[in-house]
Coordinates of C-alpha atoms and ligand atoms in Angstrom, one line a residue:
X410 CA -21.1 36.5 -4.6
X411 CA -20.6 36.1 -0.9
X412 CA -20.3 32.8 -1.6
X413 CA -17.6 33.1 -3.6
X414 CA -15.6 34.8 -1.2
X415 CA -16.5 33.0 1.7
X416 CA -15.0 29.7 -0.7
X417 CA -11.7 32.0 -1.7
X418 CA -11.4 33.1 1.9
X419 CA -11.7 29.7 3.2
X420 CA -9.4 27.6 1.4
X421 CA -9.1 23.7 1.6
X422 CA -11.4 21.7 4.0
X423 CA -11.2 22.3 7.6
X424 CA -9.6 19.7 9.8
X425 CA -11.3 18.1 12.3
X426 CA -9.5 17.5 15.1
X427 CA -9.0 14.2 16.7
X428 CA -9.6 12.5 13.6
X429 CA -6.6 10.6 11.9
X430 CA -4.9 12.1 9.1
X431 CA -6.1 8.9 6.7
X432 CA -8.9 6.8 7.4
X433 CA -10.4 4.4 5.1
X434 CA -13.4 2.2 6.5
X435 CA -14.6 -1.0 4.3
X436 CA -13.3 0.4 1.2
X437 CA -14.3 -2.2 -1.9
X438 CA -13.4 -0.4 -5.5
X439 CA -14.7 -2.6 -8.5
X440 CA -14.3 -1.0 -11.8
X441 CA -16.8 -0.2 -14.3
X442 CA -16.1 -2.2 -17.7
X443 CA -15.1 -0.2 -21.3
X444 CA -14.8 3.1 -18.9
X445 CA -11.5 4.2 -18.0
X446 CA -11.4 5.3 -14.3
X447 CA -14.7 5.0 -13.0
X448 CA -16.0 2.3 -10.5
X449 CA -19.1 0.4 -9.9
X450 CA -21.5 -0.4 -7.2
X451 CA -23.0 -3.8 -9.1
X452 CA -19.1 -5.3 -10.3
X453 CA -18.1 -8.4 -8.8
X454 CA -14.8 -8.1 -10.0
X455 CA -12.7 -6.1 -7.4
X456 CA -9.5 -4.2 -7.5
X457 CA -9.7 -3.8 -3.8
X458 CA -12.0 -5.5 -1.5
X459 CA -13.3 -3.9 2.3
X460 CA -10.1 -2.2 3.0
X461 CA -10.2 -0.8 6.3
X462 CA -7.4 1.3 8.5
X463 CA -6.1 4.4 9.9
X464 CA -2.7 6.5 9.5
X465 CA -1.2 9.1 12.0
X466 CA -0.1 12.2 11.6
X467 CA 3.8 11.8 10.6
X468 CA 4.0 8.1 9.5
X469 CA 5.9 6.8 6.7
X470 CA 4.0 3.9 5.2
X471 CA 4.8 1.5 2.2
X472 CA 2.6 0.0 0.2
X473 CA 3.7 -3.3 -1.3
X474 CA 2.1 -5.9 -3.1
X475 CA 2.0 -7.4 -6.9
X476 CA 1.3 -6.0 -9.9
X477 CA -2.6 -5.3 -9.3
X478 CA -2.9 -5.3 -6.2
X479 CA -4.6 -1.7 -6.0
X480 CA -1.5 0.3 -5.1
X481 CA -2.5 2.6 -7.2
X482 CA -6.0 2.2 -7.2
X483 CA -5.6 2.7 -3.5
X484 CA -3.8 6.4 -3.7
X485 CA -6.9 7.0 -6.6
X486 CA -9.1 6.9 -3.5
X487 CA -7.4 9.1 -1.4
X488 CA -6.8 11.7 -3.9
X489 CA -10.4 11.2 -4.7
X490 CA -9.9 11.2 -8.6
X491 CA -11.7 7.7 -7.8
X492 CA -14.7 7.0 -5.9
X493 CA -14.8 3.6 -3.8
X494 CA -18.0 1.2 -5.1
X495 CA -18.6 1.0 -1.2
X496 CA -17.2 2.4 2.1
X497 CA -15.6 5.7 3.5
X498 CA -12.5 7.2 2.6
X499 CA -11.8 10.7 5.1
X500 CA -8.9 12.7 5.7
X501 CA -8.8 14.8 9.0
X502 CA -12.8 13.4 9.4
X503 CA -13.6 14.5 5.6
X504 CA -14.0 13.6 2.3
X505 CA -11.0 13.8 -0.6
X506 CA -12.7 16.5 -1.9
X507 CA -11.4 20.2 -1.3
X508 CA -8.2 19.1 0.7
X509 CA -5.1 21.5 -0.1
X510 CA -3.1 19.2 1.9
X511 CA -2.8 15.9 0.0
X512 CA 0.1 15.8 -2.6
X513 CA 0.1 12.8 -5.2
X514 CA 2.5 11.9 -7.9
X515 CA 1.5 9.5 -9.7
X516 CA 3.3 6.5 -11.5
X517 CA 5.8 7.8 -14.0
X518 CA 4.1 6.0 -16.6
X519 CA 0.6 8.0 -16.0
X520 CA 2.6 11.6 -16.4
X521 CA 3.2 13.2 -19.8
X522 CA 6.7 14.1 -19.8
X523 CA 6.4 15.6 -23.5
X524 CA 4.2 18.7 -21.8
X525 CA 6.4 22.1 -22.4
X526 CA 6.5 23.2 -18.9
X527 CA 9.2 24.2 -17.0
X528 CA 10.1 23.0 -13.1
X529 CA 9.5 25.9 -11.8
X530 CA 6.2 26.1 -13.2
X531 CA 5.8 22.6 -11.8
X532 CA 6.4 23.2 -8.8
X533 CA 4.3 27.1 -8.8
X534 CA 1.5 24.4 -9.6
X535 CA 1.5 23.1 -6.0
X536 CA 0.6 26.7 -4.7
X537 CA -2.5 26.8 -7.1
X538 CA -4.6 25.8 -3.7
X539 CA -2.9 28.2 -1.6
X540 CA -3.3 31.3 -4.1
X541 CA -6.4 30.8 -5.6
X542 CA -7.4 30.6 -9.2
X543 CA -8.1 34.4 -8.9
X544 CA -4.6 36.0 -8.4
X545 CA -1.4 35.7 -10.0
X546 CA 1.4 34.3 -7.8
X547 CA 3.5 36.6 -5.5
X548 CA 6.8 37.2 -4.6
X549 CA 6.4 35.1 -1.5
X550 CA 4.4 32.1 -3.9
X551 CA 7.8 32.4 -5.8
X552 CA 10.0 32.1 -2.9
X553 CA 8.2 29.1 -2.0
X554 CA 8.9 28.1 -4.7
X555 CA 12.7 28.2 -5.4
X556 CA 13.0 27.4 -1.5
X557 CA 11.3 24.0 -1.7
X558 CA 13.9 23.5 -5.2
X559 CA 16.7 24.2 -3.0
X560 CA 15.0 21.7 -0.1
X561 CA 15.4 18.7 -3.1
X562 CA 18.5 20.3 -4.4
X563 CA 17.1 21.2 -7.5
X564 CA 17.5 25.0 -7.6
X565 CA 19.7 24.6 -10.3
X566 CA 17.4 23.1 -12.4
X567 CA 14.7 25.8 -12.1
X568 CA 14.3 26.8 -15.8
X569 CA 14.9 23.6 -17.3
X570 CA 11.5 21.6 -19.4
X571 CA 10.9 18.8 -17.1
X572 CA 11.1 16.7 -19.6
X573 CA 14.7 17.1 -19.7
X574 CA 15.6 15.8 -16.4
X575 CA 16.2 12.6 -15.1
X576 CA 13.9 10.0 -13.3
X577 CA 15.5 11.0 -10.2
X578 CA 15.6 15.0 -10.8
X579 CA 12.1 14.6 -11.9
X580 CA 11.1 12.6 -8.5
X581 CA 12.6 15.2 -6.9
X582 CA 10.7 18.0 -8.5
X583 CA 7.6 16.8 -7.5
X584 CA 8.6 16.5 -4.1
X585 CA 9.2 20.0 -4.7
X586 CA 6.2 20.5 -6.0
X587 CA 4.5 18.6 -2.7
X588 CA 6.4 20.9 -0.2
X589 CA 5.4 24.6 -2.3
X590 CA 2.0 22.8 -1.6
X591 CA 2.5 22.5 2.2
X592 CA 1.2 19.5 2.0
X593 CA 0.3 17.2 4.9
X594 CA -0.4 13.8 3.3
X595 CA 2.2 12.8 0.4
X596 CA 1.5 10.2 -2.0
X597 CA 4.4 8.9 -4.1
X598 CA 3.6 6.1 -6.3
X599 CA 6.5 3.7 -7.4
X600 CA 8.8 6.6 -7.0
X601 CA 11.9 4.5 -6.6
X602 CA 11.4 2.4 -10.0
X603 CA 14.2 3.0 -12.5
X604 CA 16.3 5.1 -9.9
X605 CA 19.7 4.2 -9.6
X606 CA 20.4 3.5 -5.9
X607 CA 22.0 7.5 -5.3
X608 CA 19.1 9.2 -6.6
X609 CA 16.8 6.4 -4.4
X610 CA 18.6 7.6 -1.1
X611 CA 18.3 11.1 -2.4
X612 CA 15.0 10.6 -2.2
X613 CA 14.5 9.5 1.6
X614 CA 17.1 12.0 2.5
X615 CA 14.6 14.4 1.0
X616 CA 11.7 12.2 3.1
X617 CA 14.0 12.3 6.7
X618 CA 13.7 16.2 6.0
X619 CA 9.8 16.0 6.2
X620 CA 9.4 14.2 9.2
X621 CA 9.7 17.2 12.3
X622 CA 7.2 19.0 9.7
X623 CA 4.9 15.8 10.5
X624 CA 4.1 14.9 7.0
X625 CA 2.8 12.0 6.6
X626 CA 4.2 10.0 3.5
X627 CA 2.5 6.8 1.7
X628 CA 4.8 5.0 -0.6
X629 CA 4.1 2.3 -3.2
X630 CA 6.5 0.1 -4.0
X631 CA 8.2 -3.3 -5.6
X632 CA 11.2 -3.1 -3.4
X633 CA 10.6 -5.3 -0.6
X634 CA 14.1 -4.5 1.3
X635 CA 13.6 -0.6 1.4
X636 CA 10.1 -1.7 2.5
X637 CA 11.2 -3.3 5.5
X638 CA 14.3 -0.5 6.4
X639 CA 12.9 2.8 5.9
X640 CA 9.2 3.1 6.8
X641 CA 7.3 2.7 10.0
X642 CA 4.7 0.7 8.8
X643 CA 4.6 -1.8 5.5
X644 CA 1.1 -2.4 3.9
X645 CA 1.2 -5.6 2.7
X646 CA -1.9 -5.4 -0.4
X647 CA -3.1 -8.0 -2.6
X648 CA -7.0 -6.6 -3.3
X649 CA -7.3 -6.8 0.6
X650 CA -4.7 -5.8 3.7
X651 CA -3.3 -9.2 3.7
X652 CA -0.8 -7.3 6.9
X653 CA 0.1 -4.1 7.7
X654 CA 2.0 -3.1 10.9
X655 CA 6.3 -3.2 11.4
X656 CA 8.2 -5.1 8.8
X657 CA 9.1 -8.1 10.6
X658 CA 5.6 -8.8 11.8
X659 CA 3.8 -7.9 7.8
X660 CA 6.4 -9.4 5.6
X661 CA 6.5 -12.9 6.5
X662 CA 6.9 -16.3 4.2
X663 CA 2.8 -16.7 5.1
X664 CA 2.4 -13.0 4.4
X665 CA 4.5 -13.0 1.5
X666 CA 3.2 -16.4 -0.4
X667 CA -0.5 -15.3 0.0
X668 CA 0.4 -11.7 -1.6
X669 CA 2.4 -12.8 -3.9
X670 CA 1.8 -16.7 -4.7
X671 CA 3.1 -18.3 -7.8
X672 CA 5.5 -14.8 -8.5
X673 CA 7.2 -16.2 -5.6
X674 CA 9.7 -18.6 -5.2
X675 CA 11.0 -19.9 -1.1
X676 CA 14.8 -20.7 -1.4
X677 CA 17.3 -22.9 1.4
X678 CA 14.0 -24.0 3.4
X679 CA 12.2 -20.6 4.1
X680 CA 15.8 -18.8 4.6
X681 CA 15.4 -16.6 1.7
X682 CA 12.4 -15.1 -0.2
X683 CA 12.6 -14.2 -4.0
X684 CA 10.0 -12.2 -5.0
X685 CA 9.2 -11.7 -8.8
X686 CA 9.1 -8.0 -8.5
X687 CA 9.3 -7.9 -13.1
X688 CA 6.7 -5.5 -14.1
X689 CA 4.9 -4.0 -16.8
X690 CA 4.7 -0.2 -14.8
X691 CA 1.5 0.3 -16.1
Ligands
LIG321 P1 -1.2 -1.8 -8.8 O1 -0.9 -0.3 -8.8 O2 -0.9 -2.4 -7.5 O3 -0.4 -2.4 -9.9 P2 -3.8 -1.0 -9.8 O4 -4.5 -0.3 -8.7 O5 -3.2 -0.3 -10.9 O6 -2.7 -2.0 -9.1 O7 -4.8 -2.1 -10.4 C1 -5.6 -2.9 -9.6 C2 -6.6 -3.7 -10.5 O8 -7.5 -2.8 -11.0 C3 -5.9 -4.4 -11.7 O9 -6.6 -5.6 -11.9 C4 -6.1 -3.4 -12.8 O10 -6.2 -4.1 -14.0 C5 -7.5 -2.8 -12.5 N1 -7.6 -1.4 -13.0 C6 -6.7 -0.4 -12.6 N2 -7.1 0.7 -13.2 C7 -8.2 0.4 -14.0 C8 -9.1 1.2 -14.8 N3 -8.8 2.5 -15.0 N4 -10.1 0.6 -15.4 C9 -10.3 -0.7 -15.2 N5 -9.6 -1.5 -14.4 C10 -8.5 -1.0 -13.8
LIG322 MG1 0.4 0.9 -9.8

């Protein structure tokens, strides 16, 4: 029993300090064949391969790279719903397992839009690790609440099924959803795709907002140009860190041709870079 207690008194992992907010250290994932989601230490066949770096406390990172490059395999890891074949993956010095802080929305694709919830019940899920499973929410948890809606200009939208909204409400809500968490590490992967260019800037408007809380923000996705303008870092991935570091430096033609390869076409002698960004959004 004073176990228990101690657990519900002591929510979340403690963070070490010193340590950086991400850390992955030879990092190989190879997937176990005929079972969905799980990985192998004897595969040969890898989705990532000795992935190795570190992320500060506030960054904005993307994360480009072709289909299957382990984008998302890559946030799988952090949000420890996937365990790496070999290597280390810490955040604040620990483990994924336990952290409050990490927020992850996954690829549209991967969330059932169908479910009957409402956003505000969305969103009252990012508190779960801050309340507890053993109490009901409080006046504050719904304050949080309909003060992070009103941070993504959503309030509106409260009572609505999620499934009603747009891609870009929807986006939105989950950033909600991130900041009711207090989150520290936010995950967004492929946020951007099927946005219309308003509800994309809406988005980084929302992101700008974060940054004197120090969140630090991973983003994957196809849209080289928004890559290179609005994040500190880009992460250039193709089953290894072919680059990562500022724009100009990661997203060369080199860079770029040995991500990318055949989905990639050089126009007017190197001048301009066409990348075939046509996807199936797993
Ligand atoms: P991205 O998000 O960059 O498109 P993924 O991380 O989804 O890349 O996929 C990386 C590689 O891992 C691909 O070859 C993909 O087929 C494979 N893969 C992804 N998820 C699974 C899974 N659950 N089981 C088996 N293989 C997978
Ligand atoms: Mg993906």
């Amino acid at each position: 029993m004073a176990e228990i207690v101690r657990q519900i008194a002591h929510r979340g992992v403690a963070h070490e300090h010193g340590r950086p907010t991400l850390e992955m250290q030879g990092v190989t994932v190879a997937y176990a064949a005929g079972v969905n989601g799980v990985t192998t230490t004897r595969g040969t066949d890898y989705a990532l391969k000795d992935v190795s770096f570190q992320v500060g406390a506030g960054e904005r990172i993307a994360v480009v790279g072709p289909n299957g490059a382990g984008k998302s395999t890559l946030f799988k890891l952090i949000v420890g719903t996937l365990r790496p074949s070999q290597g280390d993956v810490t955040i604040f010095g620990h483990g994924p397992a336990g952290h409050i802080c990490i927020a992850y929305v996954p690829q549209r694709s991967q969330i059932d839009w169908g479910f009957p919830v409402t956003v505000e019940d969305v969103v009252m899920m990012g508190r779960v690790g801050q309340i507890g499973f053993f109490r009901w929410p409080r006046r504050r948890d719904w304050a949080v609440v309909h003060h992070s809606l009103e941070r993504v200009g959503a309030a509106h939208l409260a009572r609505k099924q999620i499934g009603e909204l747009s891609g870009g409400q929807q986006q939105r809500v989950f950033v909600a959803r991130a900041l009711a968490q207090e989150a520290e590490l936010l995950l967004l992967d492929e946020p951007l795709t099927g946005l219309d260019l308003p509800s994309q800037e809406a988005i980084f408007e929302i992101l700008d907002g974060l940054r004197p809380d120090g969140v630090t923000v991973l983003v994957a996705t196809h849209d080289l140009n928004l890559a290179a303008e609005r994040f500190d870092r880009v992460m250039l991935l193709n089953r290894k860190i072919v680059a990562l570091g500022a724009a100009t430096a990661v997203l060369t033609t080199d860079n770029l041709l040995a991500a990318y390869g055949g989905h990639m076409t050089v126009l007017n002698d190197g001048d301009m870079l066409l990348a075939d960004t046509c996807c199936d959004h797993d």
